GROMACS .gro file of C-alpha atoms in nm:
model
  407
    1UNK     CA    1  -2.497  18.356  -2.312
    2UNK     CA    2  -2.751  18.108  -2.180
    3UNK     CA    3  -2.837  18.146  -1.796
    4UNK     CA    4  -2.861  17.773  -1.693
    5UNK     CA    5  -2.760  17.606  -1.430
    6UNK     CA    6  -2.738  17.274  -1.344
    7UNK     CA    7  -2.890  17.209  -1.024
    8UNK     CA    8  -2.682  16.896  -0.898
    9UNK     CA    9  -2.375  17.013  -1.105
   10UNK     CA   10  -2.395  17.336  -0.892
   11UNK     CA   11  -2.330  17.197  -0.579
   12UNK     CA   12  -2.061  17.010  -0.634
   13UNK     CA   13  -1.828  17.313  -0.754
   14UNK     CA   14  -1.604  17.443  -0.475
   15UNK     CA   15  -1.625  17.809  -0.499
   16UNK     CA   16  -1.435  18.053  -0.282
   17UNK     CA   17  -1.615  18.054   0.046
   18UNK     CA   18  -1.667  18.453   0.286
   19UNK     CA   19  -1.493  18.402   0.557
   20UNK     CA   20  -1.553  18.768   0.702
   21UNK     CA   21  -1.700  18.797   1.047
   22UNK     CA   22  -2.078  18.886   1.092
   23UNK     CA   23  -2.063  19.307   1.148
   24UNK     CA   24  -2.143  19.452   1.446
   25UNK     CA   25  -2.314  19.759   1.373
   26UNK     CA   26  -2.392  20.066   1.588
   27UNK     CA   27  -2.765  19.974   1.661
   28UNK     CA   28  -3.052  19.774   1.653
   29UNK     CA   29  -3.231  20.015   1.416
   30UNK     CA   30  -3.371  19.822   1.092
   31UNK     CA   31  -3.616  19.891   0.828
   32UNK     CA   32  -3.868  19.690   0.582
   33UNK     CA   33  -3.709  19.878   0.276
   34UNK     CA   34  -3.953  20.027   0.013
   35UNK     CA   35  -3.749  20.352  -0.075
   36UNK     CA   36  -3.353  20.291  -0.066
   37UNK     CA   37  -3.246  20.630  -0.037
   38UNK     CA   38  -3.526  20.758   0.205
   39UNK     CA   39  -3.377  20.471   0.433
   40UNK     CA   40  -3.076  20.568   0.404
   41UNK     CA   41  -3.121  20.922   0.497
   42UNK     CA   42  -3.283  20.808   0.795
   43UNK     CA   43  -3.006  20.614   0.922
   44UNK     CA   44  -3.095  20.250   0.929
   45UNK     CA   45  -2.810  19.960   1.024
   46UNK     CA   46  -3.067  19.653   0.924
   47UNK     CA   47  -3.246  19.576   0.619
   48UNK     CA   48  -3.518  19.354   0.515
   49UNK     CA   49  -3.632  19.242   0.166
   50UNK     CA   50  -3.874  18.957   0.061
   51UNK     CA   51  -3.739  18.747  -0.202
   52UNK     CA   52  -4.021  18.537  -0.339
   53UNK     CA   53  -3.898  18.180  -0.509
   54UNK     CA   54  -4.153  18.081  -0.720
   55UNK     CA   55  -4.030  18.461  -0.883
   56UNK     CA   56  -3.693  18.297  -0.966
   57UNK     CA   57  -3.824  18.006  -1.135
   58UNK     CA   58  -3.822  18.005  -1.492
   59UNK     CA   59  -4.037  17.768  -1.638
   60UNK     CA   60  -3.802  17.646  -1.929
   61UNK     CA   61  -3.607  17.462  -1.632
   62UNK     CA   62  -3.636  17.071  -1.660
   63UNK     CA   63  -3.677  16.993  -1.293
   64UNK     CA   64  -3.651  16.627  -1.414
   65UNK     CA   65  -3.308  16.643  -1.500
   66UNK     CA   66  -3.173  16.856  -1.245
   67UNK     CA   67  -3.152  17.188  -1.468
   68UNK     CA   68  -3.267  17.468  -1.329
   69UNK     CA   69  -3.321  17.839  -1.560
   70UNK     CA   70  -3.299  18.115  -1.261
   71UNK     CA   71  -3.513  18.477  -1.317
   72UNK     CA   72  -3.234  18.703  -1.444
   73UNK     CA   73  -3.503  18.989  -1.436
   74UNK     CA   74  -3.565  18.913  -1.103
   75UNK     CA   75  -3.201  18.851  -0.937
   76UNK     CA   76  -3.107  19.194  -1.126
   77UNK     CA   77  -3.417  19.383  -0.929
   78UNK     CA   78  -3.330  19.264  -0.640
   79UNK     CA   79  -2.928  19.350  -0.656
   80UNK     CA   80  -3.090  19.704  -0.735
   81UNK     CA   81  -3.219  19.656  -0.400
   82UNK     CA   82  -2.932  19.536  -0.169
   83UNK     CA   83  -2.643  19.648  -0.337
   84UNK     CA   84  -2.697  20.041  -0.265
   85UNK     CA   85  -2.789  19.953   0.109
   86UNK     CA   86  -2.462  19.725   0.169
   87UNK     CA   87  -2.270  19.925   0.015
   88UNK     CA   88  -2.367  20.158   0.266
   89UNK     CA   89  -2.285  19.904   0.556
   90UNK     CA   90  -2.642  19.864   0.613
   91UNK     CA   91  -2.677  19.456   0.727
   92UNK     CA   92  -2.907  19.319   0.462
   93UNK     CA   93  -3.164  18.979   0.555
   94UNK     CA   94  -3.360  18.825   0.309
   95UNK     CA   95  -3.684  18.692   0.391
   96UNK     CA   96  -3.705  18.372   0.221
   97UNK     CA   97  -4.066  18.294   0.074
   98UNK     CA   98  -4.249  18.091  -0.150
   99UNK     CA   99  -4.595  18.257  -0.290
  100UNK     CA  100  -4.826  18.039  -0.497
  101UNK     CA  101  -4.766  18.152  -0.855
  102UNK     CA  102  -5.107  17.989  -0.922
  103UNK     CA  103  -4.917  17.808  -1.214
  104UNK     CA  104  -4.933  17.416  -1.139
  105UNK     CA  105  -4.618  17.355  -1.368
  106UNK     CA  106  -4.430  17.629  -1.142
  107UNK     CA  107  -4.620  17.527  -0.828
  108UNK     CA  108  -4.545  17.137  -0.845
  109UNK     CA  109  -4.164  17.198  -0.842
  110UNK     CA  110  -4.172  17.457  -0.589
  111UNK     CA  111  -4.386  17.410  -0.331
  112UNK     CA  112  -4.443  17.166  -0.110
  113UNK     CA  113  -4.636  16.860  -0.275
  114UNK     CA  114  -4.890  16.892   0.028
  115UNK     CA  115  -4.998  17.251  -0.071
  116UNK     CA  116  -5.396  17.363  -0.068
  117UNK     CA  117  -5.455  17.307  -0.437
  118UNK     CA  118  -5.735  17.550  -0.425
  119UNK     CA  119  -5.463  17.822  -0.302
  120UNK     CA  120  -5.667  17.949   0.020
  121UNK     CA  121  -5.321  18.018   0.166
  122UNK     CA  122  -5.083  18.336   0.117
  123UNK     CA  123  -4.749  18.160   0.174
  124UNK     CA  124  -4.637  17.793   0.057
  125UNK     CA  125  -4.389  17.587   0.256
  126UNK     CA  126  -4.078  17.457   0.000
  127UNK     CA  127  -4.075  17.172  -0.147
  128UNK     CA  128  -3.743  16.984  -0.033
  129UNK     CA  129  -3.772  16.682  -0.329
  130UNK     CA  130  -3.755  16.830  -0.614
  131UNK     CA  131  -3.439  16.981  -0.661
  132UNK     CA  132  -3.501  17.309  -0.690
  133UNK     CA  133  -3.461  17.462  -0.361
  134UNK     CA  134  -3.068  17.334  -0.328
  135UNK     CA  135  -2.985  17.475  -0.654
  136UNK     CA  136  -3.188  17.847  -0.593
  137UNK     CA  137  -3.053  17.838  -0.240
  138UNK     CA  138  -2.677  17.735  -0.387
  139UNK     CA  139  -2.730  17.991  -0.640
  140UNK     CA  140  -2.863  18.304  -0.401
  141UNK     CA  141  -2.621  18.208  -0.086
  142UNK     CA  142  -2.283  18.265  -0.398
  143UNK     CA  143  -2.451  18.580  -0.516
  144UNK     CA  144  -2.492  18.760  -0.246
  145UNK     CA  145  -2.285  18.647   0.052
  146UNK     CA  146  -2.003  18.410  -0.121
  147UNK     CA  147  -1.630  18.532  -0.154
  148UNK     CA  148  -1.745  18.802  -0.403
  149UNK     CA  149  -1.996  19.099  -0.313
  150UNK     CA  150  -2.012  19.280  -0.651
  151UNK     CA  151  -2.418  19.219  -0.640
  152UNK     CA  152  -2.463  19.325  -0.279
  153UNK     CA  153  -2.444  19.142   0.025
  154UNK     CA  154  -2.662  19.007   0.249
  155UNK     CA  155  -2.577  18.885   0.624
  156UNK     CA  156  -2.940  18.744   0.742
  157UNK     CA  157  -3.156  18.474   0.569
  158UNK     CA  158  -3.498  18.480   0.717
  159UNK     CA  159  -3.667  18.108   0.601
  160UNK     CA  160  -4.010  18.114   0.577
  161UNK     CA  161  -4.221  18.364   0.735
  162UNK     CA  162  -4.462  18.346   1.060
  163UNK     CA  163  -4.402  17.940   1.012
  164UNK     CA  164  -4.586  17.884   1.344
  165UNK     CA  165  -4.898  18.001   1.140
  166UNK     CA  166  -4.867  17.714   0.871
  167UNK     CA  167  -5.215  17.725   0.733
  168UNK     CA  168  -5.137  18.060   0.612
  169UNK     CA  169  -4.776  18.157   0.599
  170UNK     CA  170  -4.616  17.778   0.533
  171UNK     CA  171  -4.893  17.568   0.369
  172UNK     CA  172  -4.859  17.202   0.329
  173UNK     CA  173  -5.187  17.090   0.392
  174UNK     CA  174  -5.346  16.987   0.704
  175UNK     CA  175  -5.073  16.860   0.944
  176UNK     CA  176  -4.986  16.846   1.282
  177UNK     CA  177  -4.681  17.012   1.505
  178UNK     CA  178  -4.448  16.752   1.452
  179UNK     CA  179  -4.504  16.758   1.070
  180UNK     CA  180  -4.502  17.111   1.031
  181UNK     CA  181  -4.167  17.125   1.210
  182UNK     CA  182  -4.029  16.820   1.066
  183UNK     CA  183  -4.049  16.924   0.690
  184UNK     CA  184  -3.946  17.322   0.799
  185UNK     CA  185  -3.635  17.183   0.905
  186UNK     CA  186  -3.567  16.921   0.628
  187UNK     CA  187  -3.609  17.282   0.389
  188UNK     CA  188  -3.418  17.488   0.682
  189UNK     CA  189  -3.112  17.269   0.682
  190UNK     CA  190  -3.101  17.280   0.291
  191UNK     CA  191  -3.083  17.625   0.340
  192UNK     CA  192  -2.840  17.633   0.596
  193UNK     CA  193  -2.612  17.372   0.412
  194UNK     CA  194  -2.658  17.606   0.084
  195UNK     CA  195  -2.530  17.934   0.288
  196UNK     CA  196  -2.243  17.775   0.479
  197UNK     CA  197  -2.098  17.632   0.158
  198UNK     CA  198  -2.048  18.018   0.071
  199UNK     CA  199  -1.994  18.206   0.395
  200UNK     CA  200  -1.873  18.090   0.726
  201UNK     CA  201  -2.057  18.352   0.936
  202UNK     CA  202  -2.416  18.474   0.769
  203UNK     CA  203  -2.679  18.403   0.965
  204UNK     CA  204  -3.006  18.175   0.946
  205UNK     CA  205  -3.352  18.236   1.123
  206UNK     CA  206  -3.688  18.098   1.228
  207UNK     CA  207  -3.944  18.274   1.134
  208UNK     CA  208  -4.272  18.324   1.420
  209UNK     CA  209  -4.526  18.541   1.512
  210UNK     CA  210  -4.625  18.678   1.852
  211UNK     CA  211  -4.787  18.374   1.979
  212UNK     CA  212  -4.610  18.168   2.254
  213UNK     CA  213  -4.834  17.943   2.422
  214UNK     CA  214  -5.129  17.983   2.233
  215UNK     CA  215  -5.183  17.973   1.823
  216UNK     CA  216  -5.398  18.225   1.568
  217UNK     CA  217  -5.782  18.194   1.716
  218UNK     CA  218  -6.032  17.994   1.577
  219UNK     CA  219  -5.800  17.772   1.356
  220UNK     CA  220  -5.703  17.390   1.438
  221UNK     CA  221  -5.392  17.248   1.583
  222UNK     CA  222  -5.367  17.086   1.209
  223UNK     CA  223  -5.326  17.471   1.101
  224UNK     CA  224  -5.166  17.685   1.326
  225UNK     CA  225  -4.949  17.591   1.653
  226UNK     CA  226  -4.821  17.840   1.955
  227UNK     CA  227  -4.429  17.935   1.869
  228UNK     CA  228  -4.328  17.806   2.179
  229UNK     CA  229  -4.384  17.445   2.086
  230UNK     CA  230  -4.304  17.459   1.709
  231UNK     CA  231  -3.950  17.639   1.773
  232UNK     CA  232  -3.914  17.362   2.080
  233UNK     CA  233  -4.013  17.113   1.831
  234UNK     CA  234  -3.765  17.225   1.544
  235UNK     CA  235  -3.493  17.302   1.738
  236UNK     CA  236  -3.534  16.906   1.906
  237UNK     CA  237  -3.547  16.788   1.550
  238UNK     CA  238  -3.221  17.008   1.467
  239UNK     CA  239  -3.039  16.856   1.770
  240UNK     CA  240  -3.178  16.430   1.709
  241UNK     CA  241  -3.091  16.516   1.289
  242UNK     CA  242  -2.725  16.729   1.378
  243UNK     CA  243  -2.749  17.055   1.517
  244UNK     CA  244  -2.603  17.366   1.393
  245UNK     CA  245  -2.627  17.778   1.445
  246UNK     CA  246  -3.004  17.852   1.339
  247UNK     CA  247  -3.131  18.176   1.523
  248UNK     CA  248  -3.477  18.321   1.556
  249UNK     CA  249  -3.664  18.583   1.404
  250UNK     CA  250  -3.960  18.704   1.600
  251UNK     CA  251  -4.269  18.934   1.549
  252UNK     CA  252  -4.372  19.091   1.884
  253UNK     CA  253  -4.663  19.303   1.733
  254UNK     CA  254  -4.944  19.405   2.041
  255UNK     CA  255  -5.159  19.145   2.143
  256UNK     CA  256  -5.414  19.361   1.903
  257UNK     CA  257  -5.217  19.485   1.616
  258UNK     CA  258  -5.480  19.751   1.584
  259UNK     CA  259  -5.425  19.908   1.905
  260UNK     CA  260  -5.074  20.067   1.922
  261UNK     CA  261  -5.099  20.083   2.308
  262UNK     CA  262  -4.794  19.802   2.342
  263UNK     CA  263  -4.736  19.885   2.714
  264UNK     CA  264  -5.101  19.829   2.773
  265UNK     CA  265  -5.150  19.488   2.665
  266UNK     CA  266  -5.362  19.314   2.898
  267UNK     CA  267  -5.365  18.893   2.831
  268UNK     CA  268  -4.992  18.871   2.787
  269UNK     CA  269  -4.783  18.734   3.138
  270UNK     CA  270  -4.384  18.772   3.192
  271UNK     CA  271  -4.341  18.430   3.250
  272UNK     CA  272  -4.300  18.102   2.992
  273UNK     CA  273  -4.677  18.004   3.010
  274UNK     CA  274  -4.731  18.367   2.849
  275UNK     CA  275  -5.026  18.356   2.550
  276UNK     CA  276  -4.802  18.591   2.328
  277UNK     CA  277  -4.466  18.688   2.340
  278UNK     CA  278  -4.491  19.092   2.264
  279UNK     CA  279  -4.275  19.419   2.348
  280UNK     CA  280  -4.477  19.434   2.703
  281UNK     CA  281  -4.330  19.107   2.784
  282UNK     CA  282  -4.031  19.107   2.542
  283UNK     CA  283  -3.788  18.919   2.794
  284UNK     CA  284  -3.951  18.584   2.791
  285UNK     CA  285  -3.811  18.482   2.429
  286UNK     CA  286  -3.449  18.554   2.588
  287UNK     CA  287  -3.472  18.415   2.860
  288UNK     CA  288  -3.637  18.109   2.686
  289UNK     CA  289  -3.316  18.037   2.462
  290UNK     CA  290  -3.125  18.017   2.809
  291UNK     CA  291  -3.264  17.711   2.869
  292UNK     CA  292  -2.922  17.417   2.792
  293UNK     CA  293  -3.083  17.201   2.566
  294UNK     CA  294  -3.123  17.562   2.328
  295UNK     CA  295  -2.806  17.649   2.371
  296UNK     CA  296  -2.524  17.648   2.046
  297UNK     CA  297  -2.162  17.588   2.151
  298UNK     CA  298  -2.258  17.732   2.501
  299UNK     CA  299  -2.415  17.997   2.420
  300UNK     CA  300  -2.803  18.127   2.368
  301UNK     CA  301  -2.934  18.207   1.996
  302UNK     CA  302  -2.907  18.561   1.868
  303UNK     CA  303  -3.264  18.721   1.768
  304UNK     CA  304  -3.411  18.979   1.538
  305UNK     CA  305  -3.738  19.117   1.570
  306UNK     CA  306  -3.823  19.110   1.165
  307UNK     CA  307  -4.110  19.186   1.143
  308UNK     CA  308  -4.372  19.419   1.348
  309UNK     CA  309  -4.532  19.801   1.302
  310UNK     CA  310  -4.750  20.018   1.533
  311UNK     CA  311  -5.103  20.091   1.405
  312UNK     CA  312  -5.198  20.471   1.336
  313UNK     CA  313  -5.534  20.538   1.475
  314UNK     CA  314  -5.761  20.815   1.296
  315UNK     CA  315  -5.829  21.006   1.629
  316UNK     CA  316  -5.615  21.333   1.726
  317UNK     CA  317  -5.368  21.102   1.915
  318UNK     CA  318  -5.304  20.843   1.669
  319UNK     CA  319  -4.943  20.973   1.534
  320UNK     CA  320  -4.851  21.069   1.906
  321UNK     CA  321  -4.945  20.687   2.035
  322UNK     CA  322  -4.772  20.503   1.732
  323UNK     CA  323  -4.433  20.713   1.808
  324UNK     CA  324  -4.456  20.637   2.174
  325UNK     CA  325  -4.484  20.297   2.071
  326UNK     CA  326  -4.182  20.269   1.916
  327UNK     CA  327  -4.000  20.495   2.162
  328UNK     CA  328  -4.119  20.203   2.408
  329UNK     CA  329  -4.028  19.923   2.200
  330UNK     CA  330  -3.698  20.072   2.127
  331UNK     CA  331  -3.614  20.136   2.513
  332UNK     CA  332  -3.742  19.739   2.544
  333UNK     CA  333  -3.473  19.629   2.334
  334UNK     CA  334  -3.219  19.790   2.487
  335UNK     CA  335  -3.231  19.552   2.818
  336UNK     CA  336  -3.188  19.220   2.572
  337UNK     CA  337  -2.859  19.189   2.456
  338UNK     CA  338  -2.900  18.902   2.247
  339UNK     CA  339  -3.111  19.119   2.041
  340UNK     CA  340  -2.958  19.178   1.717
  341UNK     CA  341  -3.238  19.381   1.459
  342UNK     CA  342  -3.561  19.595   1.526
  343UNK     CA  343  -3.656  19.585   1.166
  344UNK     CA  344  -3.982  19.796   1.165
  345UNK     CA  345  -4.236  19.720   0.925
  346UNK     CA  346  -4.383  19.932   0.718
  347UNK     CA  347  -4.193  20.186   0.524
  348UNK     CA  348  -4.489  20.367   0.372
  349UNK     CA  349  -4.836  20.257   0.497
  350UNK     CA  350  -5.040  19.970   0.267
  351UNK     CA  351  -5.403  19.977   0.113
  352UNK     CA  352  -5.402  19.592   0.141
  353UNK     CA  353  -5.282  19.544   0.478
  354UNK     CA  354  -5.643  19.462   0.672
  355UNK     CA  355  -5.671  19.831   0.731
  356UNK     CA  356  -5.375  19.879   0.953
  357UNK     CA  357  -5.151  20.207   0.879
  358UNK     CA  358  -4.838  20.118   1.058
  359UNK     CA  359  -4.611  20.312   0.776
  360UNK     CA  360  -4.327  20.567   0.867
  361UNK     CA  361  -4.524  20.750   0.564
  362UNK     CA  362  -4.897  20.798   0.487
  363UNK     CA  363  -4.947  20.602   0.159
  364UNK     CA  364  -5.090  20.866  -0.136
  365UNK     CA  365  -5.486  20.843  -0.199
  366UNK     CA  366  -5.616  20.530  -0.404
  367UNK     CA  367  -5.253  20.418  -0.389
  368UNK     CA  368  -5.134  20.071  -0.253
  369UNK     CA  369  -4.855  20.224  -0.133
  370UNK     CA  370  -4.730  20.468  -0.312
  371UNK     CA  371  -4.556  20.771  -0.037
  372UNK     CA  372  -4.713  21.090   0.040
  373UNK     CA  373  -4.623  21.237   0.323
  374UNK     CA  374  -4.430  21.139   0.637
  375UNK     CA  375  -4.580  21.058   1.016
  376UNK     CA  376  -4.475  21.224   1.370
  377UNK     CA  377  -4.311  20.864   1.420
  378UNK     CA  378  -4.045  20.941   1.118
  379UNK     CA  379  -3.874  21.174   1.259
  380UNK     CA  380  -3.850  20.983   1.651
  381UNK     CA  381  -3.708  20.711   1.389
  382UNK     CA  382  -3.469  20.886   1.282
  383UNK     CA  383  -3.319  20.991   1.585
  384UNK     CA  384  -3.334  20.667   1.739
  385UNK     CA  385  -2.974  20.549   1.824
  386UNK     CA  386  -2.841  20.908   1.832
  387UNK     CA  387  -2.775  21.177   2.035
  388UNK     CA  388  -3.096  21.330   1.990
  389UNK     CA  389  -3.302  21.000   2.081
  390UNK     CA  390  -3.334  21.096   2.469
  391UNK     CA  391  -3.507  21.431   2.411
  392UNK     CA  392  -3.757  21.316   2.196
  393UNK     CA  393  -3.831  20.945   2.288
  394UNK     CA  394  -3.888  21.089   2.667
  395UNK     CA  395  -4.144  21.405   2.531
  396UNK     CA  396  -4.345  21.099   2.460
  397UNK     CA  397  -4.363  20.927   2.786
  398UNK     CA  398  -4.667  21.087   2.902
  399UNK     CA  399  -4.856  20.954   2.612
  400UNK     CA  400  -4.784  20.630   2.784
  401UNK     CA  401  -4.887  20.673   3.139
  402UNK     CA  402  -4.573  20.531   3.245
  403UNK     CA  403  -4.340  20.688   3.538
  404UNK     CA  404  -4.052  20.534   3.337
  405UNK     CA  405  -3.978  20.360   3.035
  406UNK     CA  406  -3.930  19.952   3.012
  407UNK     CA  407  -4.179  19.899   3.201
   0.00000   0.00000   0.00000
């Protein structure tokens, strides 16, 4: 049997669309998934998993004609992936990315045509011309959250990641706000379109870091941009080209992602001139959707926090300080009910990762990331959003310095 589709073909099929109601499940408490069944047994509700596109490209496709050969490999690995945690009612988002294969056959049909050629860049925005992305996006939106869920299914599509940051995490070249938010939406609304022919109710997201009114340091405004203005931007662009239900994904790491001391960040203000937007000051991104002209049917944009870890220091108090950083986040979140997801990243800690260790496990000696042995935060995971949360978030407070948590 021959695995091609027809990209424009595709489209135009009327398959049986979800109609089931996005869950409501007992807690915020959400994972980056690395080990299915150690996530599992440690309770989470929320899932996230990267799904790279240039992965699912096969290069006997003949973008010129519309057909499009899909990575069976690939879509099979990650069913192995989802499947076992929906199953399990855990709510499953897919973070929708676009890595450089480094292959200018692959490249030119999948990212955008504006790309750094000499691949200085660790994320590429989409490329919204050529095809591909509507019949992918048609393709992964059936799969895994049409009518049928025999491969899994998935509730939250992440597009992009840390799109803000478009230099690094959503290349197109040098351009400025209104670009970079012009031609994210233009790939966002094919997105959107693509899920919504297959499920009334799953859920879309933009994708920032943890800056609000300022943007990474020492890049241009041709490179980077603060979130507040690029979600402002996109979601004015979304209203002027037909709005519809996009929500955000944020990444409220410290202001230092090497200091785990989130209650202790010192440059960050509670108000919307704030440089970042982190757990200390969590409330600002709320109350920012508030605002009328944000507002969807009447009512303010749901959020996940999708991204964001606590940093283990090598001193005697560095497991006791990233646990009573997550104790505080997770009290944080419990004051912002449009908060959805506290998807913690990492699962095991990684070699690669600019040293940070911000792992539930300690990865294994000259290993990427392979698990050894778990942290003092694992276990405070686990209990968070059960009974036995109150005992052993509040044994942490005087780590802190705090009189009382949320604070």
């Amino acid at each position: 049997m021959r695995h091609l589709l027809l990209g424009l073909l595709h489209t135009q099929i009327a398959f049986a669309q979800n109609s089931d109601p996005f869950p409501t499940p007992p807690n915020q408490k959400g994972l980056q998934v690395q080990m299915v069944d150690d996530a599992l047994a440690i309770g989470i509700h929320h899932a996230g998993i990267n799904v790279n596109l240039t992965g699912l490209f096969d290069p006997k496709s003949k973008p010129e004609t519309g057909e499009f050969i899909f990575n069976q490999n690939y879509l099979a690995s990650l069913d192995r992936q989802i499947k076992p945690l929906s199953d399990k009612g855990v709510l499953v988002y897919l973070i929708i990315i676009a890595y450089p294969s480094k292959n200018p056959a692959i490249d030119a049909v999948v990212l955008h045509p504006g790309h750094r050629k000499d691949y200085k860049f660790s994320v590429g925005a989409v490329n919204t011309t050529s095809g591909f992305l509507n019949a992918v996006m048609d393709l992964l939106a059936e799969r895994w959250s049409g009518a049928h869920s025999g491969h899994g299914r998935v509730w939250g599509w992440i597009i992009g990641n840390e799109v803000n940051s478009h230099f690094l995490w959503n290349n197109m070249g040098l351009v400025p706000l209104e670009t970079a938010a012009s031609e994210y939406e233009k790939a966002f609304r094919i997105m959107h379109q693509a899920i919504r022919r297959h499920s009334q109710n799953a859920r879309t997201y933009l994708s920032s870091d943890h800056h609000w009114r300022s943007s990474m340091h020492n890049v241009s405004p041709q490179e980077a941009t603060p979130g507040r203005d690029f979600l402002d931007t996109f979601a004015r662009l979304v209203r002027e080209r037909g709005d519809f239900d996009w929500n955000v994904a944020w990444h409220p790491y410290p202001e230092d992602l090497g200091n785990p001391r989130a209650w202790a960040d010192k440059t960050v203000t509670h108000d919307d001139n704030t440089n970042k937007v982190t757990f200390k000051n969590l409330e600002v991104l709320p109350k920012h959707l508030e605002r009328p002209e944000l507002l969807f049917h009447g009512k303010p944009r749901r959020i996940i926090l999708s991204e964001q870890g606590f940093h283990t220091l090598l001193t005697p108090e560095g497991e006791k300080l990233q646990a009573a950083a997550y104790a505080y986040a997770w009290e944080k979140i419990q004051t912002q009910p449009t908060i959805d997801a506290f998807i913690y990243h990492r699962h095991v800690d990684h070699a690669h990762e600019g040293g940070l260790r911000l792992g539930l496990w300690r990865n294994a000696p000259n290993s990427v990331a392979n698990p050894h042995s778990k942290k003092l935060i694992y276990e405070l995971f686990q209990k968070a959003g059960t009974p036995a949360w109150r005992a052993a978030a509040d044994a942490l407070l005087p780590v802190t310095g705090l009189q009382v948590w949320g604070r």
